[in-house]
Coordinates of C-alpha atoms in Angstrom, one line a residue:
M1 CA 4.6 -22.9 -62.6
T2 CA 6.2 -24.7 -59.6
P3 CA 9.7 -25.9 -60.5
L4 CA 10.5 -29.5 -59.3
L5 CA 13.6 -31.6 -59.7
I6 CA 13.1 -35.3 -60.5
V7 CA 16.1 -37.5 -59.9
Q8 CA 15.7 -40.8 -61.8
P9 CA 18.4 -43.3 -60.7
D10 CA 17.5 -46.1 -63.1
A11 CA 16.4 -46.2 -66.8
T12 CA 13.8 -48.8 -65.8
D13 CA 11.9 -46.6 -63.4
P14 CA 10.8 -43.3 -65.1
A15 CA 8.3 -40.9 -63.5
G16 CA 5.6 -42.2 -65.8
P17 CA 2.0 -41.1 -64.9
L18 CA 3.4 -39.3 -61.8
A19 CA 5.1 -36.8 -64.2
D20 CA 1.8 -36.2 -65.9
W21 CA -0.1 -35.7 -62.6
L22 CA 2.6 -33.2 -61.3
T23 CA 2.6 -31.3 -64.6
E24 CA -1.2 -31.0 -64.8
A25 CA -1.2 -29.7 -61.2
G26 CA 1.1 -26.8 -62.2
A27 CA 4.7 -28.2 -61.9
E28 CA 7.5 -27.6 -64.2
L29 CA 9.7 -30.7 -64.3
T30 CA 13.5 -31.0 -64.7
V31 CA 14.7 -34.6 -64.8
C32 CA 18.2 -35.6 -63.7
R33 CA 19.3 -39.0 -64.9
P34 CA 22.6 -39.9 -63.2
F35 CA 22.7 -43.3 -64.8
A36 CA 23.0 -41.5 -68.1
E37 CA 25.8 -39.3 -66.7
D38 CA 23.7 -36.3 -65.7
Q39 CA 25.3 -34.4 -62.9
V40 CA 23.4 -34.5 -59.6
P41 CA 23.0 -30.9 -58.5
A42 CA 24.8 -29.9 -55.3
D43 CA 21.8 -28.0 -54.1
L44 CA 18.2 -27.2 -55.0
E45 CA 18.6 -23.6 -55.9
G46 CA 15.9 -22.7 -58.3
F47 CA 13.6 -25.6 -57.4
S48 CA 10.6 -25.6 -55.0
G49 CA 10.5 -29.4 -54.6
L50 CA 12.4 -32.7 -55.1
V51 CA 11.3 -36.1 -56.3
V52 CA 13.6 -39.1 -56.2
L53 CA 12.5 -42.3 -57.9
G54 CA 13.3 -46.0 -57.6
G55 CA 16.0 -48.2 -59.0
A56 CA 17.5 -51.7 -58.9
M57 CA 20.6 -50.7 -56.9
G58 CA 20.9 -50.6 -53.1
A59 CA 20.9 -47.3 -51.2
L60 CA 24.5 -47.8 -50.2
D61 CA 25.9 -49.3 -53.5
D62 CA 28.3 -46.3 -53.8
E63 CA 31.2 -48.4 -55.2
Q64 CA 29.3 -49.2 -58.4
Y65 CA 27.2 -46.0 -58.4
P66 CA 29.3 -43.2 -56.8
W67 CA 26.6 -40.6 -57.5
L68 CA 24.3 -42.2 -54.9
A69 CA 26.3 -40.2 -52.3
K70 CA 25.3 -37.0 -54.0
V71 CA 21.6 -38.0 -54.1
R72 CA 21.7 -38.8 -50.4
A73 CA 23.4 -35.4 -49.7
L74 CA 20.7 -33.7 -51.8
L75 CA 17.9 -35.4 -49.8
S76 CA 19.6 -34.5 -46.5
S77 CA 19.8 -30.9 -47.7
A78 CA 16.2 -30.9 -48.8
V79 CA 15.0 -32.0 -45.4
A80 CA 17.3 -29.6 -43.5
N81 CA 16.0 -26.7 -45.7
R82 CA 12.4 -27.8 -45.5
V83 CA 12.1 -28.3 -49.3
P84 CA 9.1 -30.5 -50.0
T85 CA 10.4 -33.9 -51.1
L86 CA 8.8 -37.1 -52.4
A87 CA 11.1 -40.2 -52.3
I88 CA 9.9 -43.4 -53.8
C89 CA 11.2 -47.0 -53.2
L90 CA 15.0 -46.7 -53.6
G91 CA 14.4 -42.9 -53.1
A92 CA 12.7 -43.7 -49.7
Q93 CA 15.7 -45.9 -48.7
L94 CA 18.1 -43.2 -49.7
L95 CA 16.1 -40.6 -47.7
A96 CA 16.1 -42.9 -44.7
V97 CA 19.8 -43.5 -44.8
A98 CA 20.6 -39.9 -45.4
T99 CA 18.7 -38.8 -42.3
G100 CA 19.7 -41.5 -39.8
G101 CA 17.7 -44.6 -40.7
R102 CA 18.8 -48.1 -41.6
V103 CA 18.2 -50.3 -44.6
R104 CA 18.8 -54.0 -45.2
E105 CA 17.9 -56.8 -47.6
M106 CA 14.7 -58.4 -46.7
P107 CA 15.5 -61.8 -45.0
E108 CA 12.4 -63.5 -46.4
G109 CA 12.8 -62.3 -49.9
A110 CA 11.3 -59.6 -52.1
E111 CA 7.9 -57.9 -51.9
S112 CA 6.3 -57.5 -55.3
G113 CA 3.1 -56.9 -57.1
P114 CA -0.1 -55.0 -56.4
S115 CA -0.8 -54.6 -52.7
L116 CA -2.5 -52.5 -50.0
V117 CA -0.9 -50.5 -47.2
A118 CA -2.7 -49.2 -44.1
K119 CA -2.6 -45.6 -42.9
R120 CA -1.4 -45.0 -39.4
D121 CA -3.2 -42.5 -37.1
A122 CA -0.6 -39.8 -37.8
A123 CA -1.5 -39.8 -41.5
N124 CA -5.0 -38.4 -40.7
Q125 CA -3.3 -35.2 -39.6
D126 CA -1.0 -35.0 -42.5
P127 CA -1.7 -32.5 -45.4
L128 CA -0.8 -35.0 -48.1
W129 CA -2.1 -38.2 -46.5
A130 CA -5.3 -37.2 -44.7
E131 CA -7.5 -37.5 -47.7
L132 CA -6.2 -40.9 -48.9
P133 CA -8.3 -44.0 -48.3
F134 CA -7.5 -46.0 -45.2
T135 CA -5.9 -48.8 -47.3
P136 CA -4.7 -47.3 -50.6
D137 CA -3.7 -49.4 -53.5
V138 CA 0.1 -49.5 -54.3
I139 CA 2.7 -51.4 -56.3
Q140 CA 5.5 -53.2 -54.5
F141 CA 8.7 -54.3 -56.1
H142 CA 11.7 -54.2 -53.7
R143 CA 14.2 -56.6 -52.1
D144 CA 15.5 -54.1 -49.5
E145 CA 13.6 -52.6 -46.6
I146 CA 13.9 -49.8 -44.2
T147 CA 14.4 -51.4 -40.8
A148 CA 14.8 -48.3 -38.7
L149 CA 13.3 -44.9 -39.4
P150 CA 15.2 -41.7 -38.8
G151 CA 14.7 -40.3 -35.3
S152 CA 12.6 -37.4 -36.5
A153 CA 10.4 -39.5 -38.8
Q154 CA 6.7 -40.0 -38.5
L155 CA 5.3 -43.3 -39.8
L156 CA 2.4 -42.7 -42.1
A157 CA 1.6 -46.2 -43.5
A158 CA 2.5 -49.8 -42.7
A159 CA 2.0 -53.4 -44.0
P160 CA 2.5 -56.8 -42.4
R161 CA 5.6 -57.9 -44.4
C162 CA 7.4 -54.6 -44.5
T163 CA 6.4 -52.2 -41.7
N164 CA 7.9 -48.9 -42.8
Q165 CA 5.8 -48.3 -46.0
A166 CA 5.5 -44.6 -45.8
F167 CA 6.9 -41.9 -43.6
R168 CA 7.6 -38.2 -43.3
V169 CA 10.9 -36.7 -42.1
G170 CA 10.8 -33.2 -40.7
Q171 CA 8.2 -30.8 -42.1
S172 CA 7.9 -32.1 -45.7
G173 CA 10.3 -34.9 -46.5
Y174 CA 7.9 -37.7 -47.7
A175 CA 8.9 -41.2 -48.6
T176 CA 7.0 -44.3 -49.9
Q177 CA 8.6 -47.7 -50.0
F178 CA 6.0 -48.6 -52.6
H179 CA 5.5 -47.3 -56.1
I180 CA 2.8 -45.0 -57.4
E181 CA 4.4 -43.9 -60.7
T182 CA 4.2 -47.2 -62.6
T183 CA 2.3 -48.4 -65.7
P184 CA 1.3 -52.0 -66.3
R185 CA 4.1 -52.2 -68.9
I186 CA 6.7 -51.0 -66.4
V187 CA 5.7 -53.6 -63.8
L188 CA 5.7 -56.4 -66.4
D189 CA 9.1 -55.4 -67.6
W190 CA 10.4 -55.5 -63.9
A191 CA 8.9 -59.0 -63.5
A192 CA 10.6 -60.2 -66.7
E193 CA 14.0 -58.8 -65.6
A194 CA 13.7 -60.1 -62.0
P195 CA 11.7 -63.3 -62.1
E196 CA 12.8 -64.3 -58.6
G197 CA 11.4 -61.1 -57.1
A198 CA 8.2 -61.3 -59.2
A199 CA 7.6 -64.8 -57.8
A200 CA 6.7 -63.2 -54.5
A201 CA 3.6 -61.6 -56.0
R202 CA 0.2 -63.1 -55.2
A203 CA -1.1 -65.5 -57.9
G204 CA -2.7 -63.7 -60.8
T205 CA -1.8 -60.1 -59.7
L206 CA 0.8 -59.7 -62.4
D207 CA -1.6 -60.6 -65.2
P208 CA -1.9 -57.7 -67.6
E209 CA -5.7 -57.3 -67.2
Y210 CA -5.4 -57.3 -63.4
L211 CA -2.6 -54.8 -63.5
A212 CA -4.6 -52.5 -65.8
T213 CA -7.5 -52.5 -63.3
V214 CA -5.1 -51.8 -60.4
H215 CA -3.5 -48.9 -62.2
E216 CA -7.0 -47.3 -62.6
Y217 CA -7.3 -47.4 -58.8
L218 CA -3.7 -46.0 -58.5
T219 CA -4.7 -43.0 -60.7
E220 CA -7.9 -42.4 -58.7
T221 CA -5.9 -42.4 -55.4
W222 CA -2.5 -40.9 -56.2
R223 CA -3.3 -38.3 -58.8
P224 CA -4.9 -36.0 -56.1
F225 CA -1.9 -36.8 -53.8
A226 CA 0.5 -35.6 -56.5
A227 CA -1.6 -32.4 -56.9
R228 CA -1.4 -31.8 -53.1
F229 CA 2.4 -32.3 -53.3
V230 CA 2.6 -29.5 -55.9
R231 CA 0.5 -27.3 -53.8
L232 CA 2.9 -27.9 -50.9
A233 CA 5.9 -27.1 -53.0
A234 CA 4.2 -23.9 -54.2
G235 CA 3.6 -22.8 -50.7
E236 CA -0.2 -23.1 -51.0
L237 CA -0.5 -25.9 -48.5
E238 CA 0.6 -25.7 -44.8
P239 CA 3.3 -28.2 -43.9
A240 CA 2.4 -30.8 -41.3
S241 CA 4.8 -29.9 -38.5
S242 CA 3.8 -26.3 -38.5
R243 CA 0.3 -27.2 -37.5
I244 CA -0.7 -26.7 -33.9
S245 CA -2.7 -29.5 -32.4
I246 CA -4.7 -28.5 -29.2
P247 CA -5.8 -31.5 -27.2
L248 CA -9.4 -31.7 -26.1
V249 CA -9.8 -31.9 -22.3

């Protein structure tokens, strides 16, 4: 088994199907819920990988959520020590800030609902991203955005409204601004709790039947991605930055 630590910052965003995909790929999961007063570990001793999920708070809301600083420190340590990391939505913003990037509230309002993102050329050489379709299905639900990537980051996917949709920092620090871990029920609950944000979704895309279909696509696309992440954490997949690319003359 490959031991992974999952940090869940918010009760409303559990690991959901992602936890199932990671487990079936051979991961042993430990979930830390700081909102429920779980202590964020000071390091990743005993873990082969880290997953940080989303939440309604901002990446720098330390006054209300003082444990956010510990999550950022853990993410920074993971990148520095080349521990495979997957950071989702708020997790992506925390990873960006922790490694030198910048985050702000989106001036034109939230991005929400089922959507597509487009792979960048660099993704075709990445061990986790290369096998994904050119425009994978994703779920958006965020009011903040990453406006500047860390200096060492490689952009992997983009979209018109929010450019920095997915990136990698260092060898194996992966981040997605979008969600892959949701269920239709989770998305509908978010929409009910944040109607102003949900209003940004395209008409009809938050209907239960449509969401059910989209989540079938999500499973088809992101289940193998999760399995590749477990292989990376287990040392069975070569990290991206250790690959040597020889130009053709």
